[in-house]
Coordinates of C-alpha atoms in Angstrom, one line a residue:
M1 CA -0.2 0.0 0.1
P2 CA 1.6 3.3 -0.9
A3 CA 2.4 5.4 2.2
S4 CA 0.3 8.0 1.0
V5 CA -3.0 5.6 1.4
K6 CA -2.4 5.4 4.9
Q7 CA -3.7 8.2 6.9
V8 CA -1.3 9.0 10.2
F9 CA -2.8 10.1 13.6
N10 CA -0.3 11.7 16.3
P11 CA -2.5 14.3 17.9
P12 CA -0.2 16.9 19.6
S13 CA -2.6 16.3 22.6
V14 CA -1.1 13.0 23.2
R15 CA 2.0 12.4 24.4
K16 CA 4.7 11.8 21.4
P17 CA 5.4 7.8 20.5
F18 CA 8.1 6.3 22.8
G19 CA 9.4 4.8 19.4
A20 CA 9.3 4.0 15.8
Y21 CA 5.6 3.5 15.6
N22 CA 2.3 5.8 15.3
H23 CA -0.5 6.0 17.8
G24 CA -3.0 5.6 15.1
L25 CA -3.4 4.7 11.3
L26 CA -6.6 5.0 9.0
V27 CA -6.9 2.7 6.0
P28 CA -9.3 3.7 3.4
P29 CA -12.4 1.4 2.5
G30 CA -11.8 -1.3 -0.2
A31 CA -8.6 -2.4 1.5
S32 CA -8.1 -5.9 2.0
L33 CA -7.4 -7.1 5.6
L34 CA -5.0 -9.6 7.0
V35 CA -4.5 -10.8 10.7
T36 CA -1.7 -13.3 11.6
S37 CA -1.3 -15.5 14.5
G38 CA 1.4 -15.0 16.7
Q39 CA 4.6 -16.1 15.5
L40 CA 7.3 -17.7 17.9
G41 CA 11.0 -17.7 17.2
I42 CA 11.3 -21.0 16.3
A43 CA 13.0 -22.2 12.7
P44 CA 11.2 -24.8 10.5
D45 CA 13.6 -27.2 11.8
D46 CA 12.2 -27.1 15.2
S47 CA 15.4 -25.3 16.4
I48 CA 14.8 -22.4 19.2
P49 CA 17.6 -19.8 19.3
P50 CA 18.5 -18.7 23.0
D51 CA 18.4 -15.1 22.5
V52 CA 15.5 -12.8 21.9
T53 CA 17.1 -11.1 19.0
A54 CA 17.4 -14.2 17.1
Q55 CA 13.9 -15.3 18.2
A56 CA 12.3 -12.2 17.3
E57 CA 14.1 -12.2 13.8
L58 CA 12.4 -15.7 13.0
C59 CA 9.0 -14.1 14.3
F60 CA 9.7 -11.4 11.4
E61 CA 10.7 -13.6 8.9
A62 CA 8.0 -16.1 9.1
I63 CA 5.7 -12.8 9.2
K64 CA 7.5 -11.7 6.1
A65 CA 6.4 -15.2 4.3
I66 CA 2.9 -14.9 5.5
L67 CA 2.7 -11.4 3.9
E68 CA 4.4 -12.5 0.7
E69 CA 1.8 -15.2 0.4
A70 CA -0.9 -12.9 0.8
D71 CA 1.0 -10.6 -1.9
M72 CA 1.7 -7.8 1.0
T73 CA 5.0 -6.5 2.2
F74 CA 5.8 -4.7 5.7
A75 CA 4.6 -1.7 4.0
D76 CA 1.3 -3.0 4.4
V77 CA 1.4 -3.5 8.0
I78 CA -0.6 -1.3 10.1
R79 CA -0.5 -2.8 13.6
I80 CA 2.2 -5.0 15.6
S81 CA 1.8 -6.8 18.8
G82 CA 4.8 -7.8 20.5
F83 CA 4.9 -9.9 23.5
V84 CA 8.2 -10.6 25.5
T85 CA 9.0 -12.3 29.0
K86 CA 11.6 -10.1 30.2
R87 CA 11.6 -6.2 30.4
E88 CA 15.2 -6.2 29.3
D89 CA 14.2 -7.7 26.3
F90 CA 12.2 -4.7 25.2
A91 CA 15.2 -2.7 23.5
P92 CA 16.5 -5.9 21.6
Y93 CA 13.0 -6.8 20.2
M94 CA 12.4 -3.1 19.1
A95 CA 15.6 -3.0 17.4
V96 CA 14.5 -5.7 15.6
R97 CA 11.1 -4.5 14.8
D98 CA 12.4 -1.2 13.8
R99 CA 14.3 -3.1 11.1
Y100 CA 11.4 -4.9 9.4
T101 CA 8.8 -2.2 9.8
L102 CA 8.7 0.7 6.9
D103 CA 7.1 4.6 6.9
P104 CA 4.4 5.1 7.9
K105 CA 5.3 3.1 10.8
P106 CA 2.5 1.0 12.1
V107 CA 0.9 1.2 15.3
S108 CA 2.5 -0.9 18.1
T109 CA 2.0 -2.8 21.4
L110 CA 4.5 -4.3 23.8
I111 CA 3.6 -6.2 26.6
I112 CA 5.5 -8.2 29.1
V113 CA 3.9 -11.8 29.3
S114 CA 4.8 -14.4 32.3
G115 CA 5.5 -17.3 29.3
F116 CA 4.3 -19.0 26.3
T117 CA 3.6 -22.7 25.6
R118 CA 7.1 -23.5 26.2
P119 CA 9.8 -21.8 28.5
E120 CA 12.6 -21.3 25.9
F121 CA 10.0 -19.3 23.7
L122 CA 10.8 -15.4 24.7
V123 CA 9.0 -13.4 22.2
E124 CA 6.0 -13.5 20.2
V125 CA 4.9 -11.3 17.3
E126 CA 1.5 -10.9 15.5
V127 CA 0.5 -8.3 13.1
T128 CA -2.4 -6.9 11.1
A129 CA -1.8 -5.9 7.4
A130 CA -4.1 -3.9 4.9
K131 CA -3.8 -3.5 1.6
L132 CA -5.8 -1.3 -0.9
I133 CA -7.2 -3.4 -3.8
Y134 CA -7.0 -1.9 -6.8
Q135 CA -9.6 -2.4 -9.9

């Protein structure tokens, strides 16, 4: 979706975003919507890296593959929800997120959770993407 199609909302009455994201994005009517399940830091061979950076990269690579399958890219992502198990993993996760996201930056939520289905998982990421369907 061309950047000009999404409308960004960062009202001056709301504190500036803490990082590389926007408070709100408006997608016009006629857009196709893709919602992903949460992606975990596990490779196709079932290996799980021990650090949050490598796991986050696997999450975003899985999301990239899902987007490509839907004929979309990270330019179409409008919302990211990230979940980490440790506060100190915020910065490494956000560094990976920021490498994958494009302008205008999507809206973003990052939450600390007590854990995932297996204790070795450190991060989970899900996205919503929208692409205008041209006829």
